[in-house]
PDB file of C-alpha atoms in Angstrom:
ATOM      1  CA  MET A   1      98.722  84.492  64.719  1.00  0.00           C
ATOM      2  CA  LYS A   2      99.347  82.736  68.036  1.00  0.00           C
ATOM      3  CA  ASN A   3     101.876  85.418  69.038  1.00  0.00           C
ATOM      4  CA  PHE A   4      99.373  88.114  68.052  1.00  0.00           C
ATOM      5  CA  PHE A   5      96.715  86.775  70.413  1.00  0.00           C
ATOM      6  CA  GLY A   6      99.374  86.430  73.108  1.00  0.00           C
ATOM      7  CA  CYS A   7     100.164  90.140  72.778  1.00  0.00           C
ATOM      8  CA  ILE A   8      96.464  91.011  72.948  1.00  0.00           C
ATOM      9  CA  LEU A   9      96.125  88.939  76.137  1.00  0.00           C
ATOM     10  CA  LEU A  10      99.112  90.660  77.746  1.00  0.00           C
ATOM     11  CA  LEU A  11      97.685  94.055  76.785  1.00  0.00           C
ATOM     12  CA  PHE A  12      94.350  93.130  78.349  1.00  0.00           C
ATOM     13  CA  ILE A  13      96.039  92.010  81.555  1.00  0.00           C
ATOM     14  CA  PHE A  14      98.074  95.221  81.687  1.00  0.00           C
ATOM     15  CA  GLU A  15      94.996  97.396  81.156  1.00  0.00           C
ATOM     16  CA  SER A  16      92.940  95.484  83.714  1.00  0.00           C
ATOM     17  CA  ASN A  17      95.712  95.980  86.285  1.00  0.00           C
ATOM     18  CA  ALA A  18      96.134  99.682  85.490  1.00  0.00           C
ATOM     19  CA  GLN A  19      95.724 102.169  88.320  1.00  0.00           C
ATOM     20  CA  ASN A  20      92.019 102.571  89.147  1.00  0.00           C
ATOM     21  CA  TYR A  21      92.032 103.883  92.729  1.00  0.00           C
ATOM     22  CA  PHE A  22      92.862 107.389  93.937  1.00  0.00           C
ATOM     23  CA  SER A  23      92.663 109.735  96.926  1.00  0.00           C
ATOM     24  CA  VAL A  24      91.787 113.434  96.781  1.00  0.00           C
ATOM     25  CA  ILE A  25      94.709 115.735  97.644  1.00  0.00           C
ATOM     26  CA  ALA A  26      92.975 119.093  97.167  1.00  0.00           C
ATOM     27  CA  LYS A  27      93.189 120.664 100.624  1.00  0.00           C
ATOM     28  CA  ASN A  28      89.925 122.561 100.095  1.00  0.00           C
ATOM     29  CA  GLY A  29      88.137 119.689  98.363  1.00  0.00           C
ATOM     30  CA  LEU A  30      87.661 118.715  94.714  1.00  0.00           C
ATOM     31  CA  SER A  31      84.633 119.620  92.602  1.00  0.00           C
ATOM     32  CA  ILE A  32      82.718 116.969  90.660  1.00  0.00           C
ATOM     33  CA  ARG A  33      81.370 118.208  87.336  1.00  0.00           C
ATOM     34  CA  GLU A  34      78.686 116.871  85.049  1.00  0.00           C
ATOM     35  CA  LYS A  35      81.003 116.975  82.028  1.00  0.00           C
ATOM     36  CA  PRO A  36      84.809 117.208  81.578  1.00  0.00           C
ATOM     37  CA  SER A  37      84.978 120.997  81.548  1.00  0.00           C
ATOM     38  CA  LEU A  38      85.449 123.853  84.019  1.00  0.00           C
ATOM     39  CA  LYS A  39      82.349 125.423  82.458  1.00  0.00           C
ATOM     40  CA  SER A  40      80.259 122.354  83.214  1.00  0.00           C
ATOM     41  CA  LYS A  41      77.771 122.247  86.073  1.00  0.00           C
ATOM     42  CA  ARG A  42      79.230 121.423  89.508  1.00  0.00           C
ATOM     43  CA  ILE A  43      77.261 118.444  90.870  1.00  0.00           C
ATOM     44  CA  GLY A  44      79.220 117.536  93.993  1.00  0.00           C
ATOM     45  CA  LYS A  45      82.392 117.934  95.990  1.00  0.00           C
ATOM     46  CA  LEU A  46      84.914 115.438  97.343  1.00  0.00           C
ATOM     47  CA  GLU A  47      86.660 116.291 100.597  1.00  0.00           C
ATOM     48  CA  ALA A  48      90.433 116.006 100.999  1.00  0.00           C
ATOM     49  CA  GLY A  49      91.398 112.399 101.718  1.00  0.00           C
ATOM     50  CA  LYS A  50      88.313 110.930 100.059  1.00  0.00           C
ATOM     51  CA  ASP A  51      89.042 107.766  98.046  1.00  0.00           C
ATOM     52  CA  VAL A  52      87.536 107.345  94.571  1.00  0.00           C
ATOM     53  CA  VAL A  53      87.366 104.689  91.872  1.00  0.00           C
ATOM     54  CA  LEU A  54      88.212 105.545  88.260  1.00  0.00           C
ATOM     55  CA  ILE A  55      85.698 104.751  85.512  1.00  0.00           C
ATOM     56  CA  ALA A  56      87.507 106.276  82.535  1.00  0.00           C
ATOM     57  CA  LYS A  57      90.108 108.821  81.531  1.00  0.00           C
ATOM     58  CA  SER A  58      88.681 111.459  79.190  1.00  0.00           C
ATOM     59  CA  GLY A  59      91.990 112.429  77.587  1.00  0.00           C
ATOM     60  CA  LYS A  60      91.019 116.098  77.951  1.00  0.00           C
ATOM     61  CA  LYS A  61      94.019 117.892  79.454  1.00  0.00           C
ATOM     62  CA  LEU A  62      93.911 120.723  81.973  1.00  0.00           C
ATOM     63  CA  SER A  63      96.414 122.900  83.859  1.00  0.00           C
ATOM     64  CA  VAL A  64      95.668 125.085  86.865  1.00  0.00           C
ATOM     65  CA  THR A  65      97.764 127.346  89.100  1.00  0.00           C
ATOM     66  CA  ASP A  66      97.670 126.719  92.838  1.00  0.00           C
ATOM     67  CA  ASP A  67      99.807 128.891  95.162  1.00  0.00           C
ATOM     68  CA  ASP A  68     102.094 129.796  92.230  1.00  0.00           C
ATOM     69  CA  GLN A  69     102.490 126.083  91.373  1.00  0.00           C
ATOM     70  CA  ILE A  70     101.271 124.728  88.024  1.00  0.00           C
ATOM     71  CA  ILE A  71      99.215 121.546  88.395  1.00  0.00           C
ATOM     72  CA  ASN A  72      98.845 119.426  85.260  1.00  0.00           C
ATOM     73  CA  GLY A  73      96.312 116.677  84.661  1.00  0.00           C
ATOM     74  CA  GLU A  74      93.173 115.674  82.791  1.00  0.00           C
ATOM     75  CA  TRP A  75      89.519 114.997  83.455  1.00  0.00           C
ATOM     76  CA  TYR A  76      88.729 111.631  85.045  1.00  0.00           C
ATOM     77  CA  GLU A  77      85.285 110.126  85.307  1.00  0.00           C
ATOM     78  CA  VAL A  78      84.880 108.577  88.768  1.00  0.00           C
ATOM     79  CA  GLU A  79      82.286 106.393  90.431  1.00  0.00           C
ATOM     80  CA  GLY A  80      79.673 107.927  92.675  1.00  0.00           C
ATOM     81  CA  THR A  81      79.934 107.645  96.450  1.00  0.00           C
ATOM     82  CA  ASN A  82      77.373 107.610  99.246  1.00  0.00           C
ATOM     83  CA  GLU A  83      77.623 111.396  99.392  1.00  0.00           C
ATOM     84  CA  ASN A  84      78.201 112.348  95.742  1.00  0.00           C
ATOM     85  CA  PRO A  85      77.084 111.342  92.230  1.00  0.00           C
ATOM     86  CA  GLN A  86      79.187 109.922  89.419  1.00  0.00           C
ATOM     87  CA  GLY A  87      80.966 112.641  87.479  1.00  0.00           C
ATOM     88  CA  TYR A  88      84.219 114.225  86.299  1.00  0.00           C
ATOM     89  CA  VAL A  89      87.118 115.463  88.453  1.00  0.00           C
ATOM     90  CA  PHE A  90      90.521 117.001  87.746  1.00  0.00           C
ATOM     91  CA  SER A  91      93.243 114.341  88.069  1.00  0.00           C
ATOM     92  CA  GLY A  92      95.878 116.887  89.142  1.00  0.00           C
ATOM     93  CA  TYR A  93      94.377 116.643  92.632  1.00  0.00           C
ATOM     94  CA  LEU A  94      94.307 112.852  92.767  1.00  0.00           C
ATOM     95  CA  LEU A  95      97.007 110.589  94.188  1.00  0.00           C
ATOM     96  CA  ALA A  96      97.115 106.926  93.145  1.00  0.00           C
ATOM     97  CA  LYS A  97      96.521 104.231  95.750  1.00  0.00           C
ATOM     98  CA  LYS A  98      96.961 100.478  95.573  1.00  0.00           C
ATOM     99  CA  GLU A  99      93.916  99.001  97.305  1.00  0.00           C
ATOM    100  CA  ASN A 100      90.268  99.261  96.327  1.00  0.00           C
ATOM    101  CA  PRO A 101      88.647 101.745  98.752  1.00  0.00           C
ATOM    102  CA  ASN A 102      85.388  99.774  98.606  1.00  0.00           C
ATOM    103  CA  THR A 103      87.064  96.906 100.483  1.00  0.00           C
ATOM    104  CA  ASN A 104      88.185  99.043 103.438  1.00  0.00           C
ATOM    105  CA  ILE A 105      87.043  98.037 106.913  1.00  0.00           C
ATOM    106  CA  GLY A 106      84.798 100.690 108.430  1.00  0.00           C
ATOM    107  CA  CYS A 107      85.918 103.001 111.230  1.00  0.00           C
ATOM    108  CA  GLU A 108      85.298 102.309 114.911  1.00  0.00           C
ATOM    109  CA  ASN A 109      82.603 104.852 115.834  1.00  0.00           C
ATOM    110  CA  ARG A 110      84.055 105.979 119.159  1.00  0.00           C
ATOM    111  CA  ILE A 111      87.408 106.970 117.609  1.00  0.00           C
ATOM    112  CA  PRO A 112      87.924 109.611 114.863  1.00  0.00           C
ATOM    113  CA  CYS A 113      88.137 108.008 111.419  1.00  0.00           C
ATOM    114  CA  HIS A 114      91.116 110.199 110.538  1.00  0.00           C
ATOM    115  CA  SER A 115      94.059 110.430 112.939  1.00  0.00           C
ATOM    116  CA  THR A 116      95.738 113.771 113.652  1.00  0.00           C
ATOM    117  CA  ILE A 117      99.040 113.903 115.551  1.00  0.00           C
ATOM    118  CA  SER A 118     100.163 117.368 116.626  1.00  0.00           C
ATOM    119  CA  PHE A 119     103.799 118.504 116.726  1.00  0.00           C
ATOM    120  CA  GLU A 120     104.864 122.004 117.726  1.00  0.00           C
ATOM    121  CA  LYS A 121     105.406 123.261 114.144  1.00  0.00           C
ATOM    122  CA  PHE A 122     102.948 121.118 112.180  1.00  0.00           C
ATOM    123  CA  ASP A 123     100.070 118.685 112.364  1.00  0.00           C
ATOM    124  CA  LEU A 124     100.301 115.261 110.770  1.00  0.00           C
ATOM    125  CA  LYS A 125      97.002 113.815 109.528  1.00  0.00           C
ATOM    126  CA  ILE A 126      96.447 110.237 108.319  1.00  0.00           C
ATOM    127  CA  TYR A 127      93.192 109.628 106.466  1.00  0.00           C
ATOM    128  CA  ASN A 128      90.969 106.582 106.988  1.00  0.00           C
ATOM    129  CA  TYR A 129      93.306 105.341 109.687  1.00  0.00           C
ATOM    130  CA  GLN A 130      92.704 104.976 113.401  1.00  0.00           C
ATOM    131  CA  VAL A 131      95.168 104.821 116.266  1.00  0.00           C
ATOM    132  CA  GLN A 132      94.658 104.014 119.906  1.00  0.00           C
ATOM    133  CA  GLU A 133      94.233 106.846 122.363  1.00  0.00           C
ATOM    134  CA  ASN A 134      96.983 108.481 124.449  1.00  0.00           C
ATOM    135  CA  PRO A 135     100.081 108.628 122.204  1.00  0.00           C
ATOM    136  CA  THR A 136     103.482 108.647 123.893  1.00  0.00           C
ATOM    137  CA  LYS A 137     105.578 111.809 123.481  1.00  0.00           C
ATOM    138  CA  LYS A 138     109.316 111.927 124.129  1.00  0.00           C
ATOM    139  CA  GLN A 139     111.596 114.757 122.951  1.00  0.00           C
ATOM    140  CA  ASP A 140     111.383 114.797 119.138  1.00  0.00           C
ATOM    141  CA  THR A 141     109.298 111.603 118.802  1.00  0.00           C
ATOM    142  CA  ILE A 142     105.635 110.653 119.164  1.00  0.00           C
ATOM    143  CA  GLN A 143     104.666 106.976 119.329  1.00  0.00           C
ATOM    144  CA  VAL A 144     101.207 105.698 118.441  1.00  0.00           C
ATOM    145  CA  PHE A 145      99.647 102.243 118.343  1.00  0.00           C
ATOM    146  CA  GLU A 146      97.526 101.190 115.392  1.00  0.00           C
ATOM    147  CA  TYR A 147      93.934 100.441 116.268  1.00  0.00           C
ATOM    148  CA  VAL A 148      93.008  96.777 115.706  1.00  0.00           C
ATOM    149  CA  PHE A 149      92.793  95.766 112.005  1.00  0.00           C
ATOM    150  CA  ASN A 150      94.180  99.089 110.786  1.00  0.00           C
ATOM    151  CA  GLU A 151      97.281  99.166 108.591  1.00  0.00           C
ATOM    152  CA  ILE A 152      99.506 102.148 107.817  1.00  0.00           C
ATOM    153  CA  GLY A 153     100.451 100.815 104.366  1.00  0.00           C
ATOM    154  CA  ASP A 154      98.720 102.559 101.418  1.00  0.00           C
ATOM    155  CA  LYS A 155      97.286 105.257 103.675  1.00  0.00           C
ATOM    156  CA  LEU A 156      97.273 108.937 102.769  1.00  0.00           C
ATOM    157  CA  LEU A 157      99.219 111.295 105.012  1.00  0.00           C
ATOM    158  CA  GLN A 158      99.045 115.102 105.037  1.00  0.00           C
ATOM    159  CA  ILE A 159     101.426 117.546 106.698  1.00  0.00           C
ATOM    160  CA  LEU A 160      99.834 120.814 107.816  1.00  0.00           C
ATOM    161  CA  PRO A 161     102.642 123.272 108.722  1.00  0.00           C
ATOM    162  CA  LYS A 162     101.794 126.114 111.096  1.00  0.00           C
ATOM    163  CA  GLN A 163     103.670 128.482 108.766  1.00  0.00           C
ATOM    164  CA  LYS A 164     102.393 128.336 105.191  1.00  0.00           C
ATOM    165  CA  LYS A 165     105.802 128.814 103.547  1.00  0.00           C
ATOM    166  CA  ASP A 166     107.523 125.999 105.442  1.00  0.00           C
ATOM    167  CA  SER A 167     108.633 123.144 103.175  1.00  0.00           C
ATOM    168  CA  ILE A 168     108.336 119.471 104.095  1.00  0.00           C
ATOM    169  CA  VAL A 169     110.322 116.304 103.370  1.00  0.00           C
ATOM    170  CA  VAL A 170     108.909 112.958 104.558  1.00  0.00           C
ATOM    171  CA  SER A 171     110.689 109.603 104.629  1.00  0.00           C
ATOM    172  CA  TYR A 172     110.027 106.269 106.307  1.00  0.00           C
ATOM    173  CA  MET A 173     111.589 102.965 107.259  1.00  0.00           C
ATOM    174  CA  VAL A 174     110.377  99.638 108.666  1.00  0.00           C
ATOM    175  CA  VAL A 175     112.104  97.853 111.559  1.00  0.00           C
ATOM    176  CA  GLU A 176     112.664  94.095 111.116  1.00  0.00           C
ATOM    177  CA  ASN A 177     112.657  91.663 114.035  1.00  0.00           C
ATOM    178  CA  ILE A 178     113.945  88.113 114.418  1.00  0.00           C
ATOM    179  CA  ASN A 179     113.133  86.456 117.753  1.00  0.00           C
ATOM    180  CA  GLU A 180     113.711  82.966 119.027  1.00  0.00           C
ATOM    181  CA  GLN A 181     110.427  81.083 119.161  1.00  0.00           C
ATOM    182  CA  TYR A 182     109.037  80.596 122.638  1.00  0.00           C
ATOM    183  CA  ASP A 183     108.407  76.870 123.105  1.00  0.00           C
ATOM    184  CA  TYR A 184     105.931  76.568 125.965  1.00  0.00           C
ATOM    185  CA  ARG A 185     106.371  72.799 125.818  1.00  0.00           C
ATOM    186  CA  LYS A 186     109.940  73.176 127.076  1.00  0.00           C
ATOM    187  CA  VAL A 187     109.925  76.454 129.024  1.00  0.00           C
ATOM    188  CA  GLU A 188     107.471  77.093 131.845  1.00  0.00           C
ATOM    189  CA  SER A 189     105.704  80.462 131.861  1.00  0.00           C
ATOM    190  CA  SER A 190     107.280  81.200 135.254  1.00  0.00           C
ATOM    191  CA  ASP A 191     110.728  80.928 133.625  1.00  0.00           C
ATOM    192  CA  PHE A 192     109.856  83.050 130.593  1.00  0.00           C
ATOM    193  CA  GLU A 193     111.648  86.246 131.664  1.00  0.00           C
ATOM    194  CA  GLU A 194     114.918  84.406 132.307  1.00  0.00           C
ATOM    195  CA  TRP A 195     114.579  82.496 129.037  1.00  0.00           C
ATOM    196  CA  ASN A 196     113.867  85.717 127.142  1.00  0.00           C
ATOM    197  CA  LYS A 197     117.059  87.357 128.451  1.00  0.00           C
ATOM    198  CA  ASN A 198     119.160  84.564 126.985  1.00  0.00           C
ATOM    199  CA  SER A 199     117.164  83.923 123.810  1.00  0.00           C
ATOM    200  CA  VAL A 200     118.288  84.840 120.294  1.00  0.00           C
ATOM    201  CA  HIS A 201     117.220  88.285 119.035  1.00  0.00           C
ATOM    202  CA  TRP A 202     117.992  90.511 116.066  1.00  0.00           C
ATOM    203  CA  LYS A 203     116.607  93.914 115.166  1.00  0.00           C
ATOM    204  CA  GLY A 204     117.538  95.735 112.012  1.00  0.00           C
ATOM    205  CA  GLN A 205     116.524  98.562 109.759  1.00  0.00           C
ATOM    206  CA  GLU A 206     117.295  99.838 106.289  1.00  0.00           C
ATOM    207  CA  PRO A 207     117.945 103.500 105.396  1.00  0.00           C
ATOM    208  CA  PHE A 208     115.013 105.912 105.335  1.00  0.00           C
ATOM    209  CA  VAL A 209     113.216 106.100 101.975  1.00  0.00           C
ATOM    210  CA  THR A 210     111.915 109.492 100.854  1.00  0.00           C
ATOM    211  CA  ILE A 211     108.246 109.681  99.863  1.00  0.00           C
ATOM    212  CA  LYS A 212     107.240 111.984  97.001  1.00  0.00           C
ATOM    213  CA  ASN A 213     105.645 115.229  98.142  1.00  0.00           C
ATOM    214  CA  ASN A 214     102.316 115.934  96.409  1.00  0.00           C
ATOM    215  CA  LEU A 215     101.086 119.328  97.684  1.00  0.00           C
ATOM    216  CA  ASN A 216     102.138 118.222 101.202  1.00  0.00           C
ATOM    217  CA  PHE A 217     100.234 114.940 100.815  1.00  0.00           C
ATOM    218  CA  PHE A 218     102.178 111.680 100.972  1.00  0.00           C
ATOM    219  CA  ARG A 219     101.292 108.059 100.338  1.00  0.00           C
ATOM    220  CA  ILE A 220     102.660 105.603 102.892  1.00  0.00           C
ATOM    221  CA  PRO A 221     103.754 102.581 100.787  1.00  0.00           C
ATOM    222  CA  LYS A 222     102.254  99.203 101.513  1.00  0.00           C
ATOM    223  CA  THR A 223     104.850  96.860 103.016  1.00  0.00           C
ATOM    224  CA  GLU A 224     105.177  93.483 101.320  1.00  0.00           C
ATOM    225  CA  TYR A 225     105.774  91.400 104.437  1.00  0.00           C
ATOM    226  CA  GLU A 226     106.557  88.064 102.775  1.00  0.00           C
ATOM    227  CA  GLN A 227     108.885  89.666 100.253  1.00  0.00           C
ATOM    228  CA  LYS A 228     110.910  91.372 102.990  1.00  0.00           C
ATOM    229  CA  GLU A 229     111.241  88.095 104.895  1.00  0.00           C
ATOM    230  CA  VAL A 230     112.464  86.301 101.778  1.00  0.00           C
ATOM    231  CA  LEU A 231     115.066  89.020 101.197  1.00  0.00           C
ATOM    232  CA  ARG A 232     116.217  88.861 104.828  1.00  0.00           C
ATOM    233  CA  LYS A 233     116.644  85.088 104.591  1.00  0.00           C
ATOM    234  CA  GLN A 234     118.673  85.519 101.412  1.00  0.00           C
ATOM    235  CA  ASN A 235     120.875  88.269 102.873  1.00  0.00           C
ATOM    236  CA  PHE A 236     121.596  86.287 106.044  1.00  0.00           C
ATOM    237  CA  LYS A 237     121.692  82.910 104.243  1.00  0.00           C
ATOM    238  CA  LEU A 238     119.106  81.526 106.663  1.00  0.00           C
ATOM    239  CA  LYS A 239     117.381  78.142 106.423  1.00  0.00           C
ATOM    240  CA  ASP A 240     113.594  77.789 106.317  1.00  0.00           C
ATOM    241  CA  THR A 241     111.501  76.083 108.949  1.00  0.00           C
ATOM    242  CA  LEU A 242     107.835  75.953 109.921  1.00  0.00           C
ATOM    243  CA  ILE A 243     106.926  75.381 113.567  1.00  0.00           C
ATOM    244  CA  ASP A 244     103.490  76.653 114.576  1.00  0.00           C
ATOM    245  CA  LEU A 245     103.078  77.074 118.333  1.00  0.00           C
ATOM    246  CA  SER A 246     100.389  79.753 118.120  1.00  0.00           C
ATOM    247  CA  GLY A 247      98.109  80.260 121.084  1.00  0.00           C
ATOM    248  CA  GLU A 248      96.312  83.517 121.863  1.00  0.00           C
ATOM    249  CA  SER A 249      98.896  85.223 119.645  1.00  0.00           C
ATOM    250  CA  SER A 250     100.880  84.217 116.580  1.00  0.00           C
ATOM    251  CA  ASN A 251     104.014  82.198 117.346  1.00  0.00           C
ATOM    252  CA  ILE A 252     105.194  80.660 114.096  1.00  0.00           C
ATOM    253  CA  ALA A 253     108.895  80.015 113.478  1.00  0.00           C
ATOM    254  CA  THR A 254     109.681  80.409 109.775  1.00  0.00           C
ATOM    255  CA  LEU A 255     113.488  80.551 109.801  1.00  0.00           C
ATOM    256  CA  ILE A 256     116.585  79.262 111.586  1.00  0.00           C
ATOM    257  CA  TYR A 257     118.811  81.986 113.069  1.00  0.00           C
ATOM    258  CA  LYS A 258     121.950  81.126 115.032  1.00  0.00           C
ATOM    259  CA  GLY A 259     120.773  77.535 115.152  1.00  0.00           C
ATOM    260  CA  LYS A 260     117.406  78.388 116.739  1.00  0.00           C
ATOM    261  CA  PRO A 261     113.895  78.309 115.249  1.00  0.00           C
ATOM    262  CA  CYS A 262     112.817  81.945 115.102  1.00  0.00           C
ATOM    263  CA  THR A 263     109.847  84.102 114.221  1.00  0.00           C
ATOM    264  CA  TYR A 264     110.151  87.000 111.774  1.00  0.00           C
ATOM    265  CA  GLY A 265     108.159  90.190 112.131  1.00  0.00           C
ATOM    266  CA  LEU A 266     108.003  93.811 111.054  1.00  0.00           C
ATOM    267  CA  GLY A 267     107.458  96.927 113.050  1.00  0.00           C
ATOM    268  CA  PRO A 268     107.384  99.566 114.090  1.00  0.00           C
ATOM    269  CA  VAL A 269     107.192 101.849 111.056  1.00  0.00           C
ATOM    270  CA  ILE A 270     109.144 105.060 111.631  1.00  0.00           C
ATOM    271  CA  ILE A 271     108.117 108.193 109.738  1.00  0.00           C
ATOM    272  CA  ARG A 272     110.599 111.073 109.659  1.00  0.00           C
ATOM    273  CA  ILE A 273     109.347 114.602 108.963  1.00  0.00           C
ATOM    274  CA  GLU A 274     111.881 117.281 108.063  1.00  0.00           C
ATOM    275  CA  LEU A 275     110.581 120.845 108.174  1.00  0.00           C
ATOM    276  CA  TYR A 276     112.475 123.725 106.563  1.00  0.00           C
ATOM    277  CA  THR A 277     111.478 127.298 107.337  1.00  0.00           C
ATOM    278  CA  GLU A 278     111.629 130.167 104.877  1.00  0.00           C
ATOM    279  CA  ASN A 279     114.925 131.194 106.541  1.00  0.00           C
ATOM    280  CA  GLY A 280     116.445 127.751 105.948  1.00  0.00           C
ATOM    281  CA  GLU A 281     116.150 126.494 109.518  1.00  0.00           C
ATOM    282  CA  LYS A 282     115.620 122.757 109.813  1.00  0.00           C
ATOM    283  CA  SER A 283     113.799 120.682 112.410  1.00  0.00           C
ATOM    284  CA  VAL A 284     113.303 116.908 112.358  1.00  0.00           C
ATOM    285  CA  ARG A 285     110.529 114.991 114.098  1.00  0.00           C
ATOM    286  CA  PHE A 286     109.573 111.326 114.146  1.00  0.00           C
ATOM    287  CA  LEU A 287     106.325 109.399 114.299  1.00  0.00           C
ATOM    288  CA  VAL A 288     106.729 105.801 115.468  1.00  0.00           C
ATOM    289  CA  VAL A 289     103.806 103.577 114.475  1.00  0.00           C
ATOM    290  CA  VAL A 290     103.505 100.302 116.376  1.00  0.00           C
ATOM    291  CA  LEU A 291     101.763  97.875 114.027  1.00  0.00           C
ATOM    292  CA  SER A 292      98.606  95.986 114.825  1.00  0.00           C
ATOM    293  CA  TYR A 293      98.475  92.286 113.991  1.00  0.00           C
ATOM    294  CA  GLY A 294      94.872  91.750 115.080  1.00  0.00           C
ATOM    295  CA  CYS A 295      93.443  90.922 118.492  1.00  0.00           C
TER     296      CYS A 295
END
């Protein structure tokens, strides 16, 4: 009996942690219906990129054809939003997300809520994500800086090719940084540049990881910062430390590298976009996202 209740508890935990949050990936928007049927009354419409919260899965299956591609799914009942009522939507045009959209920080009014970065053969759009103005362009790469308190992880990205039949492959990687901790108690600010030249540094990166293409929408995975640091310590056989010399910015040494107390950080995130034309021609472009760690 005890084992039985244990199984029930595990089942409850699993169900309560099941995926409940989604983003709309229908490029022309997704209809909300009163009941789980195409014949039911249309009571609202969700724009592409809109985040929704699942109430229940109906179990009623549906398949549609979109640009000669078969999309399979079922009817989901979703919570109402400020713009639309509660109702049923087709799950084939939903992409799972990790974080509750109701906890998102609002957009800064003077900057567009969605960021669009233009390359010569496509536009790259990131929903509910703001970057600072004046991106840097150099050859095949555009660099942007996250606006304060924004985070690229778990955000929805869309590629809009100029030619409809172009195919897209997107991958990403995160740069890791180990830097000797600046000890202002021992090094004067006037000597910082000389100290920095001789200080311990390491920068590394893992291979690019391909992100699944969902109708040219992509979910940027959320980076588990602490987990990556633990793995780096294990791979390099580094000792732990904890020396907090934070001032106006974070300056916390958490590891010993080459005998020096060092800080560990992540960034930038590099997104690689491969575009293939109908004739098989390939072009590769990069978006470098410099992460924001607050003020």
